Amino acid sequence: MSPKSAAIGVVDYGMGNLRSVGKALESLGFPVAVTSDVSVLDGCRGVVLPGVGAFRDCMDNLRKGGLLPFLSDYLASDRPFLGICLGLQLLFSESEEFGRHEGLGFLPGKVVRFPAGMTEPRQGGGERRLKIPHMGWNRIDVTLEHPVLEGIPSGSHFYFVHSYFVAPADRSVVAATSSYGIDFTAAVASGNRLAVQFHPEKSQSAGLRLLSNFGRLSREAG
Amino acid sequence: MLARRIIPCLDVAGGRVVKGVKFLDLKDAGDPVEVARRYDREEADELVFLDITASHEQRGTIIDVVSRTAEQVFMPLTVGGGVRTVDDIRALLKAGADKVSINTAAVFRPEFVREAAERFGSQCTVVAIDARAVPGSPGKWEVYTHGGRKTTGIDAVEWAARMEEYGAGEILLTSMDRDGTRDGYDIPLTRAISDRVGIPVIASGGVGNLQHLADGLTAGGADAVLAASIFHYGEYTVAQARDFLRDRGIPVRPRTAVPAI
């Protein structure tokens, strides 16, 4: 066990905009370490796994960075964990994005694409095609009590940008749902772990509330 | 239901917000970070920075603006203008941008859009299209480059479809006929492209009042509406725009009820 740091670790595996989640946590008064160093991450009070980009590239980068065994152990330990977007999808067994690719397998289930040809009624009559990616602000319905979702009621809006969503085999982990042509899982939770499909670091006050909840959980349980 | 997005746009030159008509007569209109903070307080759904810096020496200024903004404003941020290389994109994303918008460089080398989408994901690859009606050919629009100054002979609707194939995740569509006129979006153009592609379309160019925003989303079929001057000079707040759209049955994000802490 590494020496404890007061920081929340943001897993840096060379993809996407990692700056925003770190800056958001810092703006809320939580020290942050953005790093790929396993020993530093292991000493943090909580770990955030962000992610944008393609599933396979993310898994490849985690593997190359030697982060896969650490993440598996960390998830098994029930220490505070927050997965964001791809950081939610990576928890599952496999994804069908650009072929079939194995994920971390912490939760049984698949990552699947929104079906083509979804429509919604058009104002003034007719049908309107639903665009993919699902991009923008959508409401969530909270289905599970969790400390990181405290103070965030159903109907709160968060910023989403994704073409794939998770289909957990065990529905009891579903913590929030949203709807875009079909109902889909917006968050999963178990113990001190929560992972969300949307981007709290881009969701203004609702997102900052979630991150602040995670910071406090990390302080208390990490 | 997914909310339609209201997106204020800031034209930035040499690190300052500017606003002109049809890309001419630029006037200084403030510090971009301050303006971004105001739009964040008004709960705009996203922000777009369009870098129209002319001089090569000042090109780096947008990175600093993005970086300072992303430290204070936690909402989606798109940056466009002068994005020509994979390194340009990487630098903007690293500074805190969520999406980059590619315009002229896509016309010169469409493969660049594919490279950007493969490397960084479609979700952050926006293709900006500046289009102008072809005189004497109703229902035809042509793609322009270099801030609307150079014609290309490319059909705008076909171009949008091709950019989707190349991996664009969103189209930012500006009518150069309407930009700066306050006469409203080019609705037939917006509708033609929105019906043609399966990715979101942002309508841009010509907003003079709130009804124009509603028209872009309903008759135009856009997924998001972009406007600069009506918000910038304080004629309307984003909240007023949102209330106006909601009253007309358009799905928009409710004013948030969640305090940050």
XYZ file of C-alpha atoms in Angstrom:
483
model
C 0.000 0.000 0.000
C 1.405 3.373 -1.029
C 1.385 6.352 1.330
C -1.971 8.112 1.388
C -2.291 11.352 -0.518
C -5.157 13.793 -0.077
C -5.622 13.916 -3.837
C -8.183 12.444 -6.161
C -6.416 10.603 -8.945
C -7.461 11.126 -12.562
C -6.230 8.234 -14.686
C -4.177 9.698 -17.546
C -3.897 7.254 -20.411
C -3.217 9.726 -23.163
C -6.721 10.247 -24.473
C -9.070 13.179 -24.790
C -9.731 16.137 -22.587
C -8.531 15.152 -19.112
C -8.005 18.716 -18.105
C -11.674 19.544 -17.550
C -12.468 16.938 -14.913
C -9.323 17.835 -12.971
C -10.035 21.562 -13.190
C -13.628 21.049 -12.121
C -12.596 19.086 -9.030
C -9.925 21.675 -8.218
C -12.454 24.493 -8.549
C -14.474 22.691 -5.867
C -11.464 22.613 -3.550
C -10.292 19.020 -4.062
C -6.617 18.441 -4.839
C -6.122 16.409 -8.001
C -3.344 14.257 -9.448
C -3.648 13.610 -13.181
C -1.297 10.696 -13.658
C -0.611 7.329 -15.252
C 1.610 6.289 -12.331
C -0.010 3.307 -10.611
C 1.712 3.929 -7.285
C 0.449 7.526 -7.213
C -3.079 6.439 -8.158
C -3.040 3.731 -5.510
C -2.235 6.351 -2.878
C -5.145 8.606 -3.885
C -8.376 8.820 -1.922
C -10.491 8.303 -4.994
C -9.938 7.501 -8.656
C -11.628 9.006 -11.697
C -11.487 7.112 -14.989
C -12.444 9.622 -17.683
C -12.518 8.806 -21.335
C -13.359 10.002 -24.765
C -12.489 8.365 -28.031
C -12.819 4.791 -29.177
C -13.253 1.824 -26.809
C -10.496 -0.255 -28.369
C -7.941 2.584 -28.315
C -8.700 3.236 -24.663
C -8.276 -0.434 -23.718
C -5.033 -0.558 -25.743
C -3.689 2.528 -24.001
C -4.650 1.215 -20.547
C -2.920 -2.072 -21.362
C 0.229 -0.374 -22.688
C 0.324 1.878 -19.640
C 0.219 -1.161 -17.346
C -3.003 0.156 -15.805
C -5.292 -2.857 -16.298
C -4.216 -4.915 -13.226
C -4.351 -1.795 -11.061
C -7.874 -0.912 -12.219
C -9.128 -4.465 -11.658
C -7.722 -4.534 -8.119
C -8.943 -1.021 -7.388
C -12.478 -1.800 -8.558
C -12.528 -5.029 -6.539
C -11.500 -3.115 -3.395
C -14.647 -0.906 -3.341
C -12.623 2.265 -2.873
C -14.242 5.469 -4.279
C -14.374 5.274 -8.050
C -15.971 7.506 -10.661
C -16.109 6.423 -14.303
C -17.090 8.987 -16.930
C -18.426 8.203 -20.422
C -15.948 5.672 -21.822
C -14.877 5.185 -18.198
C -18.338 3.665 -17.678
C -18.304 1.571 -20.842
C -14.851 0.126 -20.097
C -16.204 -1.518 -16.925
C -18.233 -3.989 -18.982
C -17.321 -7.323 -20.546
C -17.297 -6.264 -24.159
C -18.111 -3.577 -26.704
C -19.310 -3.837 -30.263
C -17.688 -0.533 -31.279
C -15.625 -1.155 -34.460
C -15.759 -4.943 -34.027
C -15.916 -6.893 -30.773
C -13.548 -5.784 -28.043
C -13.069 -6.957 -24.502
C -13.419 -4.491 -21.663
C -12.348 -4.666 -18.029
C -15.153 -7.128 -17.327
C -15.889 -5.747 -13.869
C -19.595 -5.793 -14.723
C -21.234 -8.380 -16.981
C -22.891 -6.844 -19.997
C -22.266 -5.271 -23.348
C -21.706 -1.867 -24.871
C -24.028 -1.472 -27.846
C -24.793 1.202 -30.443
C -27.990 3.199 -30.640
C -30.081 1.535 -33.334
C -30.182 3.262 -36.713
C -33.412 4.827 -37.888
C -34.793 5.992 -34.517
C -37.344 8.784 -34.854
C -39.393 11.113 -32.691
C -42.573 13.036 -33.549
C -41.854 16.267 -35.385
C -43.487 19.437 -34.160
C -46.334 20.157 -36.545
C -46.627 16.540 -37.643
C -44.524 13.785 -39.136
C -41.404 12.121 -37.832
C -37.981 13.509 -37.128
C -34.895 11.338 -37.415
C -32.835 11.087 -34.228
C -29.226 11.995 -34.894
C -26.295 9.903 -33.710
C -24.192 10.723 -31.701
C -26.648 11.485 -28.921
C -25.169 14.920 -28.274
C -26.466 17.515 -25.881
C -28.404 17.936 -22.654
C -30.814 15.243 -21.602
C -32.667 14.486 -18.391
C -31.839 11.580 -16.156
C -34.125 9.565 -13.925
C -32.447 8.414 -10.751
C -33.298 4.799 -9.905
C -30.867 4.057 -7.068
C -29.840 6.034 -4.014
C -26.131 6.738 -4.008
C -24.022 9.285 -2.097
C -22.539 10.635 -5.344
C -26.054 11.328 -6.683
C -27.175 13.062 -3.515
C -29.099 16.290 -4.191
C -29.522 15.425 -7.862
C -33.210 14.712 -8.443
C -34.778 12.952 -11.396
C -35.306 15.512 -14.139
C -31.823 17.008 -13.733
C -30.146 17.584 -17.098
C -26.615 16.489 -17.955
C -24.457 16.817 -21.059
C -24.107 13.631 -23.117
C -22.048 12.868 -26.177
C -21.947 9.224 -27.232
C -23.070 6.768 -29.888
C -22.870 3.648 -27.676
C -24.468 2.842 -24.349
C -24.138 0.071 -21.742
C -26.556 -2.813 -21.352
C -25.816 -4.324 -17.917
C -26.697 -8.008 -17.542
C -27.503 -7.331 -13.895
C -30.098 -4.548 -13.837
C -29.678 -4.022 -10.101
C -26.563 -1.901 -10.732
C -28.511 0.668 -12.803
C -28.452 3.954 -10.863
C -29.956 6.292 -13.459
C -31.567 6.046 -16.866
C -32.139 8.445 -19.717
C -34.079 8.246 -22.947
C -33.138 8.856 -26.564
C -35.415 6.934 -28.877
C -35.044 4.097 -26.369
C -34.418 4.038 -22.621
C -30.762 3.492 -21.789
C -28.530 3.270 -18.723
C -27.130 6.678 -17.746
C -25.334 5.538 -14.575
C -24.382 2.362 -12.706
C -23.391 2.056 -9.074
C -22.223 -0.517 -6.594
C -20.754 0.287 -3.198
C -18.467 3.314 -3.418
C -18.276 3.003 -7.196
C -20.340 5.067 -9.607
C -19.967 5.423 -13.347
C -21.913 7.755 -15.604
C -22.495 7.985 -19.344
C -22.770 11.786 -19.287
C -20.070 14.367 -18.600
C -20.398 15.926 -15.140
C -17.333 18.064 -15.869
C -19.334 19.679 -18.713
C -22.715 19.845 -17.001
C -22.448 23.166 -15.170
C -23.972 23.203 -11.678
C -25.569 19.726 -11.779
C -22.239 18.245 -12.839
C -20.297 20.193 -10.229
C -22.712 18.910 -7.588
C -21.973 15.320 -8.626
C -18.222 15.909 -8.608
C -18.421 17.606 -5.248
C -20.340 14.594 -3.892
C -17.611 12.334 -5.233
C -14.923 14.497 -3.657
C -16.638 14.263 -0.283
C -17.128 10.501 -0.581
C -13.418 10.163 -1.372
C -12.504 12.249 1.649
C -14.704 10.116 3.912
C -14.321 6.613 2.468
C -11.032 6.792 0.571
C -36.046 13.963 -24.549
C -32.862 15.529 -25.841
C -33.013 19.299 -25.498
C -32.310 21.550 -28.467
C -29.175 23.538 -27.777
C -28.702 27.308 -27.606
C -25.101 28.174 -28.439
C -23.630 31.656 -28.158
C -20.675 32.184 -30.478
C -17.717 34.426 -29.759
C -15.613 35.624 -32.673
C -12.115 35.988 -31.278
C -9.194 37.850 -32.876
C -5.841 38.345 -31.190
C -7.308 37.163 -27.885
C -10.264 39.622 -27.884
C -13.929 39.163 -28.780
C -14.801 41.005 -31.990
C -17.960 41.271 -34.036
C -18.367 42.409 -37.611
C -20.804 42.062 -40.469
C -19.975 39.424 -43.049
C -16.502 39.075 -41.525
C -15.765 42.776 -42.116
C -15.725 45.933 -39.954
C -14.521 44.173 -36.803
C -15.199 45.902 -33.500
C -13.643 45.089 -30.143
C -16.284 43.582 -27.856
C -14.521 42.384 -24.735
C -12.471 39.687 -23.014
C -13.534 36.220 -24.183
C -13.083 34.639 -20.762
C -15.343 37.228 -19.131
C -17.952 36.821 -21.851
C -17.770 33.021 -21.511
C -18.350 33.328 -17.773
C -21.423 35.442 -18.387
C -22.871 32.847 -20.777
C -22.081 30.126 -18.253
C -24.070 32.010 -15.594
C -26.929 32.351 -18.084
C -26.720 28.584 -18.596
C -25.988 28.564 -22.289
C -25.889 24.943 -23.477
C -22.503 25.205 -25.179
C -20.031 27.836 -26.321
C -18.265 28.267 -29.634
C -15.056 30.265 -30.010
C -14.327 31.126 -33.606
C -10.735 32.301 -33.979
C -10.604 34.816 -36.803
C -7.121 36.085 -35.975
C -5.593 37.268 -39.213
C -1.933 37.618 -38.317
C 0.252 34.565 -37.985
C 2.073 35.959 -34.929
C -1.109 36.077 -32.865
C -2.335 32.586 -33.714
C -1.250 31.183 -30.349
C -3.538 33.546 -28.455
C -6.584 31.284 -28.843
C -4.839 28.488 -26.912
C -4.433 30.793 -23.941
C -8.066 31.931 -24.188
C -9.303 28.320 -24.294
C -7.093 27.297 -21.437
C -8.207 30.169 -19.183
C -11.849 29.589 -20.079
C -11.713 25.854 -19.388
C -10.380 26.557 -15.890
C -13.479 28.525 -14.971
C -16.340 27.383 -17.141
C -17.578 23.785 -17.004
C -19.620 23.454 -20.140
C -18.958 22.135 -23.647
C -16.581 24.307 -25.628
C -16.020 24.140 -29.392
C -13.148 25.998 -31.018
C -12.832 26.697 -34.734
C -10.840 28.870 -37.089
C -7.485 28.028 -38.607
C -7.566 24.349 -37.596
C -5.301 22.759 -40.210
C -3.297 19.955 -38.632
C -3.651 17.102 -36.162
C -1.264 19.070 -33.942
C -3.627 22.076 -33.993
C -6.432 19.801 -32.772
C -4.319 18.161 -30.105
C -3.219 21.565 -28.763
C -6.823 22.813 -28.542
C -8.118 19.645 -26.855
C -5.213 19.716 -24.441
C -6.011 23.337 -23.590
C -9.547 22.247 -22.655
C -11.644 22.364 -25.833
C -14.171 19.532 -26.210
C -14.647 19.827 -29.949
C -12.794 21.471 -32.768
C -14.350 22.775 -35.904
C -12.628 22.250 -39.256
C -13.553 24.411 -42.227
C -11.182 25.422 -45.022
C -8.727 22.593 -44.279
C -11.498 20.023 -44.881
C -12.131 21.425 -48.359
C -8.450 21.333 -49.254
C -7.963 17.810 -47.905
C -11.098 15.892 -46.870
C -8.886 13.081 -45.515
C -7.947 15.455 -42.700
C -11.465 15.049 -41.296
C -11.103 11.275 -41.359
C -7.719 11.488 -39.626
C -9.148 13.800 -36.960
C -12.142 11.531 -36.324
C -10.012 8.398 -36.147
C -7.485 9.938 -33.815
C -9.703 11.984 -31.510
C -13.182 10.587 -32.157
C -16.148 11.819 -34.171
C -17.592 13.341 -31.013
C -15.000 16.125 -31.118
C -14.791 16.528 -34.882
C -17.083 19.283 -36.118
C -17.076 20.324 -39.756
C -18.001 23.956 -40.356
C -19.634 24.723 -43.680
C -19.946 28.287 -44.971
C -22.558 28.201 -47.706
C -24.040 30.712 -50.098
C -27.026 30.328 -52.443
C -26.146 29.784 -56.096
C -27.760 32.690 -57.989
C -30.461 31.545 -60.365
C -30.527 27.985 -58.958
C -33.147 27.720 -56.211
C -32.402 24.946 -53.726
C -28.667 24.994 -54.521
C -25.940 26.244 -52.219
C -22.211 26.344 -52.661
C -19.400 25.893 -50.121
C -17.145 28.899 -49.491
C -13.794 28.986 -47.715
C -11.502 31.589 -46.158
C -14.204 33.151 -44.023
C -16.661 33.234 -46.891
C -14.389 34.952 -49.397
C -13.538 32.108 -51.785
C -15.914 29.959 -53.737
C -15.225 26.259 -54.262
C -17.902 25.080 -56.676
C -18.840 22.314 -54.181
C -22.529 21.657 -53.502
C -23.131 22.315 -49.796
C -25.671 19.515 -49.225
C -23.486 16.899 -50.914
C -20.507 18.191 -48.992
C -22.287 17.788 -45.663
C -23.153 14.173 -46.520
C -19.561 13.495 -47.540
C -18.198 14.977 -44.325
C -20.497 12.670 -42.344
C -19.027 9.699 -44.242
C -15.544 10.938 -43.378
C -16.388 10.835 -39.684
C -17.624 14.311 -38.791
C -19.714 14.179 -35.624
C -21.543 17.438 -36.191
C -22.081 20.102 -38.873
C -21.826 23.806 -38.049
C -23.712 25.380 -40.928
C -23.387 29.114 -41.628
C -25.301 30.916 -44.327
C -22.939 33.549 -45.687
C -25.923 35.242 -47.336
C -27.497 35.772 -43.929
C -24.499 36.179 -41.639
C -24.650 39.587 -39.985
C -27.929 40.578 -41.670
C -30.310 39.844 -38.748
C -32.831 38.530 -41.305
C -32.924 35.013 -39.805
C -31.291 31.721 -40.750
C -31.445 30.439 -44.320
C -34.219 27.965 -43.495
C -34.297 25.981 -46.787
C -30.517 25.483 -46.574
C -30.703 24.396 -42.936
C -33.556 22.009 -43.637
C -31.889 20.530 -46.726
C -28.739 19.652 -44.788
C -30.470 18.581 -41.591
C -32.694 16.192 -43.571
C -29.723 14.843 -45.491
C -27.320 13.924 -42.671
C -27.666 11.651 -39.630
C -25.421 13.800 -37.420
C -26.479 16.926 -35.507
C -26.641 20.238 -37.377
C -26.039 23.646 -35.775
C -27.779 26.491 -37.631
C -25.792 29.718 -37.867
C -25.844 33.094 -39.586
C -28.472 35.820 -39.533
C -30.230 35.710 -36.164
C -31.918 39.010 -35.329
C -34.593 37.935 -32.866
C -35.830 34.983 -30.836
C -38.375 33.870 -33.437
C -35.423 33.211 -35.746
C -34.061 30.699 -33.230
C -37.434 28.924 -33.110
C -37.617 28.870 -36.919
C -34.150 27.301 -37.184
C -35.187 24.467 -34.879
C -38.666 23.822 -36.281
C -38.827 24.742 -39.981
C -35.045 24.391 -40.320
C -34.917 21.084 -38.433
C -31.636 22.028 -36.734
C -30.499 20.324 -33.532
C -28.916 23.471 -32.156
C -28.955 27.190 -32.860
C -25.931 29.443 -32.803
C -26.088 33.203 -32.398
C -23.603 35.935 -31.612
C -24.784 39.521 -31.600
C -28.278 39.113 -30.103
C -26.711 37.686 -26.970
C -23.503 39.629 -27.050
C -24.973 43.108 -26.956
C -27.444 42.189 -24.250
C -30.585 42.397 -26.404
C -31.633 39.004 -25.099
C -30.281 36.707 -22.427
C -29.911 32.992 -23.026
C -32.615 32.479 -20.386
C -35.053 34.621 -22.392
C -34.256 32.610 -25.497
C -34.870 29.367 -23.607
C -38.216 30.578 -22.214
C -39.295 31.757 -25.662
C -38.530 28.364 -27.207
C -40.171 26.436 -24.376
C -43.358 28.507 -24.730
C -43.487 27.371 -28.359
C -43.271 23.707 -27.433
C -39.613 23.243 -28.368
C -37.750 20.934 -25.953
C -35.100 22.950 -24.125
C -33.186 22.398 -20.925
C -35.048 23.642 -17.876
C -33.354 26.170 -15.681
C -31.299 24.132 -13.305
C -32.600 23.392 -9.834
C -29.377 21.815 -8.630
C -27.029 24.044 -6.636
C -23.388 23.130 -7.253
C -22.517 22.448 -3.628
